[in-house]
mmCIF file of C-alpha atoms in Angstrom:
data_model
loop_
_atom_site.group_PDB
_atom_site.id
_atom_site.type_symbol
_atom_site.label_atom_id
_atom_site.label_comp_id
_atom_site.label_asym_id
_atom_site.label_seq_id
_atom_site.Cartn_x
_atom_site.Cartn_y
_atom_site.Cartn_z
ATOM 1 C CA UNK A 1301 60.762 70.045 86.527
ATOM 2 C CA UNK A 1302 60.955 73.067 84.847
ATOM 3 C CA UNK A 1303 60.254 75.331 87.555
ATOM 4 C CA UNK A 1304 63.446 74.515 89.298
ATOM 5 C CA UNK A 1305 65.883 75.858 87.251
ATOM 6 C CA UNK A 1306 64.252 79.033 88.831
ATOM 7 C CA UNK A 1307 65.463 78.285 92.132
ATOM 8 C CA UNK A 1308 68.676 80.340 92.313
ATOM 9 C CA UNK A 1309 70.911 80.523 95.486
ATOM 10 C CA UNK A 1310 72.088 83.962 97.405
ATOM 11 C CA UNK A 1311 74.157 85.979 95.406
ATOM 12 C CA UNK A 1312 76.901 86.838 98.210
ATOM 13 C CA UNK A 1313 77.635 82.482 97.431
ATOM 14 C CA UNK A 1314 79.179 83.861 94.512
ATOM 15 C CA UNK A 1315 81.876 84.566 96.163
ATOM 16 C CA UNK A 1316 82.029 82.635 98.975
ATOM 17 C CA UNK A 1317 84.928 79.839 98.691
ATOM 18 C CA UNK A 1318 84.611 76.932 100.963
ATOM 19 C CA UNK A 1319 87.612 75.889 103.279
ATOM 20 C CA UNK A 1320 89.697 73.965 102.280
ATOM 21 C CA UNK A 1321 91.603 71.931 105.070
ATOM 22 C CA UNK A 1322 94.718 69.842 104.778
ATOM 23 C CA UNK A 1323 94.422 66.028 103.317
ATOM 24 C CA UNK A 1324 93.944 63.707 105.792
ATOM 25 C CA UNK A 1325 96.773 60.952 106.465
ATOM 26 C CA UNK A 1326 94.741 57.947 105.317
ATOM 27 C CA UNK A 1327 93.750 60.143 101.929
ATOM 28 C CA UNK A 1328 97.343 60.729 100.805
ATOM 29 C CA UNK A 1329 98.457 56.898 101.773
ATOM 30 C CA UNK A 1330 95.615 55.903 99.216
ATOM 31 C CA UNK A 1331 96.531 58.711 96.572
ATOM 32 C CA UNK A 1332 100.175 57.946 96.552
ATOM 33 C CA UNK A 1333 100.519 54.789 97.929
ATOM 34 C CA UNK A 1334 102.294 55.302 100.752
ATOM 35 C CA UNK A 1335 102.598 53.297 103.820
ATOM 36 C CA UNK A 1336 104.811 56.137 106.275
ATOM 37 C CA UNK A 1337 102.746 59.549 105.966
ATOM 38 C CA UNK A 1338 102.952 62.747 108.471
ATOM 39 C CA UNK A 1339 100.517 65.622 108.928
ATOM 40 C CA UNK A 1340 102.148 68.932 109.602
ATOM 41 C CA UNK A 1341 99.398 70.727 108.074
ATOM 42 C CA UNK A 1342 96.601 71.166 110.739
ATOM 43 C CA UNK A 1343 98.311 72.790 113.388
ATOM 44 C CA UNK A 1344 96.944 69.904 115.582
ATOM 45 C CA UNK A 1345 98.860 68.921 119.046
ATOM 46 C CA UNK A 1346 101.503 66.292 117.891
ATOM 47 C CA UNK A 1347 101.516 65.117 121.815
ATOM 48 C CA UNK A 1348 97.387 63.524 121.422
ATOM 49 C CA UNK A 1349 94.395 64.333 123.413
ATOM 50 C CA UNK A 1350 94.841 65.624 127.071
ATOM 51 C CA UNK A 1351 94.541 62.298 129.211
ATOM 52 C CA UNK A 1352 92.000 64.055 131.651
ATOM 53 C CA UNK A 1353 89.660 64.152 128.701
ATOM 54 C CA UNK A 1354 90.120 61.119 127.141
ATOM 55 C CA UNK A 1355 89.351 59.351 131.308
ATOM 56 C CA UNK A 1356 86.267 62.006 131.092
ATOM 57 C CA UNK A 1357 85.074 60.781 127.837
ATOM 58 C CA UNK A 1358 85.675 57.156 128.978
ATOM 59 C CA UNK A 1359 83.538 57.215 132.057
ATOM 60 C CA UNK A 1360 80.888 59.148 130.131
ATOM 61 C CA UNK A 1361 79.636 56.561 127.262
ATOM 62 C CA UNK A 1362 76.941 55.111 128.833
ATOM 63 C CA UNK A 1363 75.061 58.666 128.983
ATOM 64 C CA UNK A 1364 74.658 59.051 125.505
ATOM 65 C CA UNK A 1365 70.986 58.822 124.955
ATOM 66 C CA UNK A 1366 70.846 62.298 126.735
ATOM 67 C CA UNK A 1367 71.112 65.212 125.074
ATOM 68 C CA UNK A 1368 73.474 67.818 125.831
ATOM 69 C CA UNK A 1369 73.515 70.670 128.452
ATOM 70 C CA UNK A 1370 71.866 73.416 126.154
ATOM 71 C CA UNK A 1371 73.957 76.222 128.462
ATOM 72 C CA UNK A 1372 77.232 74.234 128.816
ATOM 73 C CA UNK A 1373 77.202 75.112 132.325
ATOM 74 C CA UNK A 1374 80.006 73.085 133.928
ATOM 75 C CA UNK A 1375 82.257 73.674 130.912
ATOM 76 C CA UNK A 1376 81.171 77.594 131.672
ATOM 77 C CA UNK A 1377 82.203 77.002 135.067
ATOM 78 C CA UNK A 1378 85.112 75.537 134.582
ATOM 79 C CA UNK A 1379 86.239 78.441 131.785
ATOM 80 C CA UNK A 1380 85.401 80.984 134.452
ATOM 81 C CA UNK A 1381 87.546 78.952 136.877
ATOM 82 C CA UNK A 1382 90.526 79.363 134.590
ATOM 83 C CA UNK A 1383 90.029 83.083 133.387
ATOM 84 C CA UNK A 1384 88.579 84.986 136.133
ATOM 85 C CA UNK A 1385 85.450 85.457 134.351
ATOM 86 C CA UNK A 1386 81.846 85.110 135.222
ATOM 87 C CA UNK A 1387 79.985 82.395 133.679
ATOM 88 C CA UNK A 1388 77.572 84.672 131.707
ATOM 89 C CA UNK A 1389 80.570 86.268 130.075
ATOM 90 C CA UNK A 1390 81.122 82.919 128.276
ATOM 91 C CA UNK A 1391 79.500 81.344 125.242
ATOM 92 C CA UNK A 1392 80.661 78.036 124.274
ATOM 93 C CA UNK A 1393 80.603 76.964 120.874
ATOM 94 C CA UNK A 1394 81.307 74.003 118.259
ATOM 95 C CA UNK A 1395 84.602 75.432 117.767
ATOM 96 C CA UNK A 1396 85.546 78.285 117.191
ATOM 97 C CA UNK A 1397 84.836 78.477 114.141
ATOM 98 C CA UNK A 1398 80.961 78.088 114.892
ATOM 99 C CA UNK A 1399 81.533 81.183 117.070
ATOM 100 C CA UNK A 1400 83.114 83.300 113.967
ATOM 101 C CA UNK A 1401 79.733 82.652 111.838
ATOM 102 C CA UNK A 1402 77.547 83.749 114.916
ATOM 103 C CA UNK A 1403 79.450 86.424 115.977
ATOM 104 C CA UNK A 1404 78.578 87.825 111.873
ATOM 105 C CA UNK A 1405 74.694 86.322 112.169
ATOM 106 C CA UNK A 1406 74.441 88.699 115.228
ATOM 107 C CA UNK A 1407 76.564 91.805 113.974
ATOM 108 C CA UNK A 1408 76.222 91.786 110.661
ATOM 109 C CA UNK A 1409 73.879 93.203 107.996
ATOM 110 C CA UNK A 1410 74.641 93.332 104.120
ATOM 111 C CA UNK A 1411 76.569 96.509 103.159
ATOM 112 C CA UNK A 1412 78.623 96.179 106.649
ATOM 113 C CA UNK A 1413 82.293 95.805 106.791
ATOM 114 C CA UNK A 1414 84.736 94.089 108.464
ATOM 115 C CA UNK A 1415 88.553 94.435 108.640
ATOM 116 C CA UNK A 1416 91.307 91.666 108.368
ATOM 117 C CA UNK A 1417 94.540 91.988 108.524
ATOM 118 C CA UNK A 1418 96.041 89.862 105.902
ATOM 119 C CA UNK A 1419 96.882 86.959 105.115
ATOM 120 C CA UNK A 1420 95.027 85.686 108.308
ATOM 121 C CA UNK A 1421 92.287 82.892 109.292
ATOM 122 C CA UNK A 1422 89.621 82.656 106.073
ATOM 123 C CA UNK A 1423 87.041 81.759 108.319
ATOM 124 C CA UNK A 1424 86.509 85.481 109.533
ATOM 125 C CA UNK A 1425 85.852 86.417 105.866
ATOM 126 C CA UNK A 1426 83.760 82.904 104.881
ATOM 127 C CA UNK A 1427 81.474 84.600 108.159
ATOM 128 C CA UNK A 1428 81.006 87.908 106.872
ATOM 129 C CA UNK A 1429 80.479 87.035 102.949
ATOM 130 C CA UNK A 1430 77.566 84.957 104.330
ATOM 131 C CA UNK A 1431 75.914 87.921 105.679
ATOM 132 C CA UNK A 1432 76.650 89.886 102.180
ATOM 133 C CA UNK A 1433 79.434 92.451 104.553
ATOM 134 C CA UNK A 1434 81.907 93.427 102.679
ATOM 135 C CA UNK A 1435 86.142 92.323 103.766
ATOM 136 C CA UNK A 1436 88.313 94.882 103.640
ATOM 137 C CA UNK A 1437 92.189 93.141 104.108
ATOM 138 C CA UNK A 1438 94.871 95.136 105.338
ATOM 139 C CA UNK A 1439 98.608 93.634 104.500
ATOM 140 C CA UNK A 1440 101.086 93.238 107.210
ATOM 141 C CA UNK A 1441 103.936 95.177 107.180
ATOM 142 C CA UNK A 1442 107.717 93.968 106.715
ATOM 143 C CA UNK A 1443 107.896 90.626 108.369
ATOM 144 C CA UNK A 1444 104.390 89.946 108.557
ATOM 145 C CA UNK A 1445 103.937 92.643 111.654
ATOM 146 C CA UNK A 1446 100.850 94.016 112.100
ATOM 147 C CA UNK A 1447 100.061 97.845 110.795
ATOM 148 C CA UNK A 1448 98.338 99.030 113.437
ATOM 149 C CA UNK A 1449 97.805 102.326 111.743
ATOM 150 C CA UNK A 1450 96.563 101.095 108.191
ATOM 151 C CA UNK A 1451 94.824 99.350 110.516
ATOM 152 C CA UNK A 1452 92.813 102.094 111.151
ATOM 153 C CA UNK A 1453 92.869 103.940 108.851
ATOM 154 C CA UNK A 1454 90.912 101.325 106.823
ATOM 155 C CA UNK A 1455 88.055 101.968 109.390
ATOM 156 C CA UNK A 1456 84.652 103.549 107.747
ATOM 157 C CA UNK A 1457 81.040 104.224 109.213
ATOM 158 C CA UNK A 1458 80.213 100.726 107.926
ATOM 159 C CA UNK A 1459 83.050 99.083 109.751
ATOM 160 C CA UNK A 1460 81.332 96.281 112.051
ATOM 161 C CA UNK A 1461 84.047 94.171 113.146
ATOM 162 C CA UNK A 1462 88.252 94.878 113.414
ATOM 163 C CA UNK A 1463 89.488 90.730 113.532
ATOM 164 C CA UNK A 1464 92.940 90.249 115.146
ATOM 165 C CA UNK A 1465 94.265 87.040 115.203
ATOM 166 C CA UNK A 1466 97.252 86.577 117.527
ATOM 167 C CA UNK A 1467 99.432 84.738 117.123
ATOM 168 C CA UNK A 1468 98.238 84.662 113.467
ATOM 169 C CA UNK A 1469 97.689 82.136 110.984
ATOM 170 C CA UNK A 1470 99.698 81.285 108.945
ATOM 171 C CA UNK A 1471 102.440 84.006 109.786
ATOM 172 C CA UNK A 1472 102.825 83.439 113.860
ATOM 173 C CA UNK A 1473 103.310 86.903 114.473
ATOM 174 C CA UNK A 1474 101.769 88.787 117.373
ATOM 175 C CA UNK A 1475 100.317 91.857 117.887
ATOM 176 C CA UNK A 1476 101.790 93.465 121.499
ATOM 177 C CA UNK A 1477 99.113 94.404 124.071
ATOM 178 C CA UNK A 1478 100.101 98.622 123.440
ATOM 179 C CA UNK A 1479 98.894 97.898 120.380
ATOM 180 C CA UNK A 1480 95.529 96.460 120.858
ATOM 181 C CA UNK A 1481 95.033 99.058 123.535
ATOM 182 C CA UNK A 1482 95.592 101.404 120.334
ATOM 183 C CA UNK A 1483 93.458 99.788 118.438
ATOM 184 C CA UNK A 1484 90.959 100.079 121.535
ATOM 185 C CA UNK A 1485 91.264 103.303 122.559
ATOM 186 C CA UNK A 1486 90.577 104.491 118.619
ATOM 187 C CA UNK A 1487 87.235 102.370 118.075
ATOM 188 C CA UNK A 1488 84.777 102.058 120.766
ATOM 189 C CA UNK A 1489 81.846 101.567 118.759
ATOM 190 C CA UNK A 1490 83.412 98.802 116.608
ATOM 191 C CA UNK A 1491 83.432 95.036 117.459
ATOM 192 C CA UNK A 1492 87.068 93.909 117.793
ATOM 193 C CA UNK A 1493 87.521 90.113 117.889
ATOM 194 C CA UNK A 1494 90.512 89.019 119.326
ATOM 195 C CA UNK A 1495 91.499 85.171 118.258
ATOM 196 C CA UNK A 1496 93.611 83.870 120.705
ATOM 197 C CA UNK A 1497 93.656 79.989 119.232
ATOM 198 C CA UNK A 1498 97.017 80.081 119.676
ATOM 199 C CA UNK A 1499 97.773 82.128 122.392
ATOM 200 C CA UNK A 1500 98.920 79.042 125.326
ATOM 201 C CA UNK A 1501 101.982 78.900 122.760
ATOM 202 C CA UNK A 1502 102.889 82.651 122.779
ATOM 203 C CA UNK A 1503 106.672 83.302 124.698
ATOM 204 C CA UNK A 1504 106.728 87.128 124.634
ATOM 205 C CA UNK A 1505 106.006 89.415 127.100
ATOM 206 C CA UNK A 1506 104.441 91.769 124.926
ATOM 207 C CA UNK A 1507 101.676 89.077 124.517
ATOM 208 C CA UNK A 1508 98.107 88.709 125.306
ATOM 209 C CA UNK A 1509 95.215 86.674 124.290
ATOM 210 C CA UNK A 1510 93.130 90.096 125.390
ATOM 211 C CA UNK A 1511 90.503 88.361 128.070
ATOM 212 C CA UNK A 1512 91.592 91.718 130.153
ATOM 213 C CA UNK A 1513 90.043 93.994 128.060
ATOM 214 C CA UNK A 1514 86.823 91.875 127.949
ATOM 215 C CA UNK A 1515 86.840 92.053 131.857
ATOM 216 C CA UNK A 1516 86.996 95.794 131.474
ATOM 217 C CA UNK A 1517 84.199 95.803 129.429
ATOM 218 C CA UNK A 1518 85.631 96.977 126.176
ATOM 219 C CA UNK A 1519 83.431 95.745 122.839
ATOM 220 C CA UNK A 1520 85.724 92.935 122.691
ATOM 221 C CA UNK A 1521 85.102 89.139 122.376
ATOM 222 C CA UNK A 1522 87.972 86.684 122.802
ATOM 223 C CA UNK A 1523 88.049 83.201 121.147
ATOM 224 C CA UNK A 1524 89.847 80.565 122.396
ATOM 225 C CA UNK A 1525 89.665 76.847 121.509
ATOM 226 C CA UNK A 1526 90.141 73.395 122.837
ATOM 227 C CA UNK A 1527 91.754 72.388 119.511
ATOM 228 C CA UNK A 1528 95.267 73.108 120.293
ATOM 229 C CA UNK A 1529 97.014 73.162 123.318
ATOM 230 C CA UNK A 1530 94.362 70.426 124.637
ATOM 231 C CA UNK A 1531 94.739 68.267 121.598
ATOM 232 C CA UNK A 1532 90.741 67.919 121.042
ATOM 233 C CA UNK A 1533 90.420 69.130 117.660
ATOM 234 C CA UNK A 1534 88.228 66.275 116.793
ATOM 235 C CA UNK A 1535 85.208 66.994 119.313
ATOM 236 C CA UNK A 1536 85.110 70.590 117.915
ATOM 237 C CA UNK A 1537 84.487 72.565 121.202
ATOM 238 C CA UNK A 1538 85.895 76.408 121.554
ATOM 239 C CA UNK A 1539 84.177 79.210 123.381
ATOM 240 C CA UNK A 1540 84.436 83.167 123.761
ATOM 241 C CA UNK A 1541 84.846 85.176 126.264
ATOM 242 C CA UNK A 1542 82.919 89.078 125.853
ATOM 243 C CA UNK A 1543 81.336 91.508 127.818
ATOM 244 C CA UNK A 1544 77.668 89.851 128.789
ATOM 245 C CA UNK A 1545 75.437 92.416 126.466
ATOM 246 C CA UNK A 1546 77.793 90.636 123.092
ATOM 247 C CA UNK A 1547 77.826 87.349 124.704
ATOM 248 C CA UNK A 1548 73.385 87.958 125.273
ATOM 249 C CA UNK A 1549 73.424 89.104 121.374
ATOM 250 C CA UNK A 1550 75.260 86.115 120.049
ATOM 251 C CA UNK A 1551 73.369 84.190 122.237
ATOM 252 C CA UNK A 1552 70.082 84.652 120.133
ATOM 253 C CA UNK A 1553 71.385 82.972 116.942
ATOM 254 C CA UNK A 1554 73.160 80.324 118.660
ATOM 255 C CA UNK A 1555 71.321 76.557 118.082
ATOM 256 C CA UNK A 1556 70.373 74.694 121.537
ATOM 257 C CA UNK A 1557 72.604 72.024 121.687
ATOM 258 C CA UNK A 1558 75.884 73.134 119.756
ATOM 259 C CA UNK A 1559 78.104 71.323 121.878
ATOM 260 C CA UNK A 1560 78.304 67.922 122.030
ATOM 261 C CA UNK A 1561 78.044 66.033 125.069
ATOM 262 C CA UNK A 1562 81.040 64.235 124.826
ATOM 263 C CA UNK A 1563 83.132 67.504 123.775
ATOM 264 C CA UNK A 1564 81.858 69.327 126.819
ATOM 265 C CA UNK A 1565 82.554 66.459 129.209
ATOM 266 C CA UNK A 1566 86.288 66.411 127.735
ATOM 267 C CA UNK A 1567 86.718 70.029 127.823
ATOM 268 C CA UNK A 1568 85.726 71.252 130.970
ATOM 269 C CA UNK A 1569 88.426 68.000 132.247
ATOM 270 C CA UNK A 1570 90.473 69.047 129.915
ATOM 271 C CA UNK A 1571 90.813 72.924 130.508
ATOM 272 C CA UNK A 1572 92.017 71.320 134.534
ATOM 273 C CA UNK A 1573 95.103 69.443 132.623
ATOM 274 C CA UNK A 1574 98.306 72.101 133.408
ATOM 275 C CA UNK A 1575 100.905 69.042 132.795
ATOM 276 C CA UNK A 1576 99.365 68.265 129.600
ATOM 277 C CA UNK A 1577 99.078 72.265 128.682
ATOM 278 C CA UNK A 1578 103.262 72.121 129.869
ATOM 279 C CA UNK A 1579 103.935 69.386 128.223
ATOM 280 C CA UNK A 1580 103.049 70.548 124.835
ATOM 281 C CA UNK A 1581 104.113 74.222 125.218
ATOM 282 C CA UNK A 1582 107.767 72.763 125.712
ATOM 283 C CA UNK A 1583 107.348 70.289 123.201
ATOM 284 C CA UNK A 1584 106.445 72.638 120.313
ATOM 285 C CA UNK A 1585 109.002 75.308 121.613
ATOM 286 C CA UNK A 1586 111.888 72.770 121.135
ATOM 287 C CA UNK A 1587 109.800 72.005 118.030
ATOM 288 C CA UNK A 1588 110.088 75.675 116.574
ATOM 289 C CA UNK A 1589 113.800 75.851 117.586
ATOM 290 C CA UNK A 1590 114.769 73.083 115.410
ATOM 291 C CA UNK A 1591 112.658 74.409 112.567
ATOM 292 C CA UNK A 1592 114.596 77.732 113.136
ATOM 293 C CA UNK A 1593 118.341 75.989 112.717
ATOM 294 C CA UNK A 1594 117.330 73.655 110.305
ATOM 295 C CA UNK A 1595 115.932 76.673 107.921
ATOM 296 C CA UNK A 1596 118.788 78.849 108.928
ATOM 297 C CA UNK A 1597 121.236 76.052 107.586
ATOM 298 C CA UNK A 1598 119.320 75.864 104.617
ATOM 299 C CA UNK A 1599 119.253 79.555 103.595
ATOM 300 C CA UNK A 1600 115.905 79.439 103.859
ATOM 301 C CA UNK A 1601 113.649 82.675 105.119
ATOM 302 C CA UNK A 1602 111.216 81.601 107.949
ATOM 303 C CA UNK A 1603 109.039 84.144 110.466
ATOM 304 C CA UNK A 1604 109.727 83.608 113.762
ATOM 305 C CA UNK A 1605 106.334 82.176 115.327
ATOM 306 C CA UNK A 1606 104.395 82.374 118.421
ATOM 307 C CA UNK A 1607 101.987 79.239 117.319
ATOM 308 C CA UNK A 1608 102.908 75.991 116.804
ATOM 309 C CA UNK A 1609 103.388 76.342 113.163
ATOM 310 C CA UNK A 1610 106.065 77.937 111.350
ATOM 311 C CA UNK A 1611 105.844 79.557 108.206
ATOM 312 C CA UNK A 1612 109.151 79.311 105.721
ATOM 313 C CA UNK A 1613 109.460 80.896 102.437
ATOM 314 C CA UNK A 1614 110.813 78.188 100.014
ATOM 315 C CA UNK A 1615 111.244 80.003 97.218
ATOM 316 C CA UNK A 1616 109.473 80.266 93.432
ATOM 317 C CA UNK A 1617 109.070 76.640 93.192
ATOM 318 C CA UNK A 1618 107.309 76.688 96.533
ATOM 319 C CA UNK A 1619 104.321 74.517 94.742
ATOM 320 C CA UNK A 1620 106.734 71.967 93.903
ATOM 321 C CA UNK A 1621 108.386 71.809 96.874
ATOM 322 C CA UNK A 1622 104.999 71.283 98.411
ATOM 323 C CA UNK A 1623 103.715 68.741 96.301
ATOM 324 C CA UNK A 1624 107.339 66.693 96.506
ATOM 325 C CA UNK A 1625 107.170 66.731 100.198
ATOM 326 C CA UNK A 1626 103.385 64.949 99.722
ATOM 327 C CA UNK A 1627 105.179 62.361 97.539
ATOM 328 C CA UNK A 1628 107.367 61.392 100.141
ATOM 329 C CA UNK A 1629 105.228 61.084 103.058
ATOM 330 C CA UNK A 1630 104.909 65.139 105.009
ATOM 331 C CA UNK A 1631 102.037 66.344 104.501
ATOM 332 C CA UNK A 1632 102.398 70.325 105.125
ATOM 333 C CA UNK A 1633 100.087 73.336 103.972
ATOM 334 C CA UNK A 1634 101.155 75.260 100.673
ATOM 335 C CA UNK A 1635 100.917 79.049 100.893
ATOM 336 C CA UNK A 1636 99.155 79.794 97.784
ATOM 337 C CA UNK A 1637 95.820 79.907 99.366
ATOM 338 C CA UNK A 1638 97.381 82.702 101.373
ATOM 339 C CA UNK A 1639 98.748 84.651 98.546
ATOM 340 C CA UNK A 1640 101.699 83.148 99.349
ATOM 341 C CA UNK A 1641 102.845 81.029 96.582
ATOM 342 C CA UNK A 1642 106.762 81.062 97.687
ATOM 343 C CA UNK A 1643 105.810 79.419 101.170
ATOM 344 C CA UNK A 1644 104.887 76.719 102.734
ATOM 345 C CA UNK A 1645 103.266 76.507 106.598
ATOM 346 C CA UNK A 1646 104.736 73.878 108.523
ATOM 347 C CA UNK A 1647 102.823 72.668 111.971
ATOM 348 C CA UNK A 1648 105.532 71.169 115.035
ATOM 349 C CA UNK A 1649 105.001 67.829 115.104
ATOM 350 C CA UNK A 1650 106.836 64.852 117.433
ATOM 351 C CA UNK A 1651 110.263 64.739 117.404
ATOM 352 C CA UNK A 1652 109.939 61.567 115.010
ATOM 353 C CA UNK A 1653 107.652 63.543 112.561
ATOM 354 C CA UNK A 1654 110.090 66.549 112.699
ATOM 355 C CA UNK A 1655 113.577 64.946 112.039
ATOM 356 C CA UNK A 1656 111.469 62.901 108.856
ATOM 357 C CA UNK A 1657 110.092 66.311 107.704
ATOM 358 C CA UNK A 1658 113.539 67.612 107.914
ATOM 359 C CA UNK A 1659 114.897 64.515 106.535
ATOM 360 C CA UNK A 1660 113.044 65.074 102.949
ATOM 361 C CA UNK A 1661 113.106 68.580 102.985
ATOM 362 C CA UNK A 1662 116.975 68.442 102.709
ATOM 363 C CA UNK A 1663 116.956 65.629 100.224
ATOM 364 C CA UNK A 1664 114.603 67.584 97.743
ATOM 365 C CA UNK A 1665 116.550 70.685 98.497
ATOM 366 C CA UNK A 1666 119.861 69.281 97.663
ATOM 367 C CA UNK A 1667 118.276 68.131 94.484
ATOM 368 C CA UNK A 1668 117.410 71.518 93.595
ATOM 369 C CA UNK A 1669 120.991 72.626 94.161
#
C-alpha cells in the first residue's frame, strides 16, 4: 500500500483544468426545484435534430452489433460531396473536440507553442497543456476584433499551431478572409487551425470558414462539426478538412472506431438536409435580432455575433445576474470562465425560450434599478 503514494501523475496536469460545460436542464430542475427550465448555455440548435438523421438513425437500429466503419467512408463521401474536397482530405472525428486533442498528439512536443487569440474555445489550450506546449493568448482588440498583427507578432521558433476560431466563442466575432490570407502569407511553416463550428451562421461577406485555403494546399486544417447547424450535438460527430500529408499525420494517433455508428449514419443524412440547415440559419438570425433590441432597450452593451450565441456585458454584478437568471428557470453561461466577469453568453433559443429569457432578464433588471 505504501508504494502507491509513489505513483504521481504528469506534471503538465497541474495545470490542466477540465471543461466545464453548462448544467443540464434536468440538474437545475432538481437543484432549485423548478418545474419550467431553459438552456441557453450550450449553443445547441433550439430547432432539434435534422429530421434526415433522426429517419437515418431510425432505419439503422437493428445493425448495432456491428462495429463501425473504421474510415467513415460514406460520411467522407458525403463531406466531399458538400465541400469540393477529396475524401482523403477528410478525417472524421468524435467531435470536434476529439480532433483538437489529435491535431496536438500529432503536432505537438513539450516546449512547443501554440497561439490563441483570447478569450476563445478552452479546448485548444486543454489539447496543448496535455502535450506539456506552452499557450501563448493574444487579447482581441476593441470590440473583441481580432489583432491580426499581435497576432503575429506573438509568433516564435517554437510556435506549432496559430488557432482561429471564427466566428469565435464566446465573442461571435469574425476574422475577414484578407486577414487569414495575412496570417497565411506570414507563416508557412506553422499549423493554422481554422474552427469554423459556427461558420453555417456567419452573414458577412467578409466571411469564410477557410476550406479554400485547405484546397490550395496551405498548412491549414478546418474543423467543422455536426453539433450546430445539424442539431446532433448528442452523437458527437465533427470532422476536418486539411491538406492530405496533415490529414495522413493525424491519422496515426487517431483510435479505429472513433465514430459511432449511429453518429455517422445521421451525419452523412444529415450534412444532405439544406431545409433543415435554412431553417435554423433564419431562425437564429431573427433570434440575434431580438437579442440586439431587447439589449439596446436595456442599455445594455452586447457584440454583434456571427454564431448563434450572443455575448452581452451585464455589468459588475454580472455573477448575480447569472445566478438569478438560474433561479428563475434560463439557464445561460457566465463569463467569468472567460475572464469576463461583467458578461454573460447567451445561446438563441425558440422563440418561446427567447421571449421567457427576455421576460426575467427585464424583471431582475428593473429590480436592480
Amino acid at each position: 500500500m505504501e508504494n502507491r503514494r509513489n505513483i504521481q501523475p504528469r506534471r503538465t496536469l497541474d495545470i490542466i483544468q477540465p471543461y466545464s460545460p453548462g448544467k443540464p436542464i434536468w440538474e437545475v430542475q432538481k437543484e432549485l426545484g423548478l418545474d419550467r427550465v431553459i438552456k441557453l448555455a450550450s449553443n445547441e440548435n433550439p430547432l432539434g435534430p435534422s429530421p434526415k438523421a433522426v429517419e437515418a438513425i431510425k432505419n439503422s437500429l437493428s445493425e448495432l452489433n456491428r462495429y463501425p466503419d473504421a474510415d467513415a467512408t460514406a460520411l467522407k463521401t458525403a463531406i466531399a460531396e458538400q465541400y469540393g474536397v477529396t475524401p482523403a482530405q477528410i478525417i472524421p472525428t468524435n467531435g470536434a473536440d476529439e480532433l483538437i486533442t489529435l491535431v496536438s498528439e500529432a503536432f505537438l512536443e513539450q516546449g512547443d507553442e501554440i497561439i490563441v487569440p483570447s478569450p476563445s474555445f478552452s479546448e485548444y489550450d486543454f489539447g496543448a497543456h496535455i502535450m506539456g506546449a506552452k499557450v501563448v493568448p493574444v487579447p482581441f482588440a476593441e470590440n473583441f476584433e481580432f489583432d491580426v498583427d499581435a497576432i503575429l507578432a506573438a509568433v516564435t521558433d517554437k510556435t506549432k499551431i496559430i488557432y482561429i476560431c471564427t466566428p469565435n466563442n464566446p465573442t461571435g466575432t469574425i476574422m475577414a478572409k484578407a486577414d487569414i490570407e495575412k496570417v497565411l502569407n506570414a507563416v508557412n511553416d506553422i499549423l493554422v487551425v481554422i474552427d469554423g463550428a459556427y461558420s453555417h451562421f456567419a452573414d458577412l461577406p467578409e466571411y469564410t470558414a477557410g476550406v479554400e485555403f485547405a484546397k490550395a494546399g496551405h498548412p491549414v486544417i478546418v474543423l467543422q462539426t455536426f453539433s450546430k447547424i445539424y442539431g446532433i450535438a448528442g452523437l458527437r460527430v465533427g470532422f476536418g478538412i486539411a491538406p492530405e500529408e496533415i490529414i495522413q499525420s493525424v491519422l496515426k494517433v487517431k483510435e479505429p472506431f472513433n465514430v459511432n455508428a449511429l453518429a455517422q449514419i445521421a451525419a452523412t443524412a444529415a450534412i444532405t438536409d439544406t431545409e433543415h440547415v435554412r431553417a435554423s440559419r433564419e431562425a437564429n438570425k431573427a433570434g440575434r435580432e431580438l437579442f440586439y433590441k431587447t439589449f439596446k432597450e436595456l442599455g445594455l452593451k452586447y457584440t454583434e455575433s456571427e454564431a448563434n450565441f450572443v455575448l452581452v456585458e451585464v455589468g459588475p454584478n454580472g455573477e448575480e445576474i447569472y445566478k438569478a437568471l438560474m433561479a428563475q428557470g434560463v439557464i445561460v453561461r457566465y463569463g467569468k470562465t472567460w475572464g469576463l466577469p461583467e458578461f454573460i453568453r447567451v445561446s438563441v433559443g425558440t422563440p418561446e425560450e427567447n421571449a421567457f429569457f427576455i421576460e426575467v432578464l427585464n424583471g431582475l433588471l428593473a429590480k436592480q434599478a
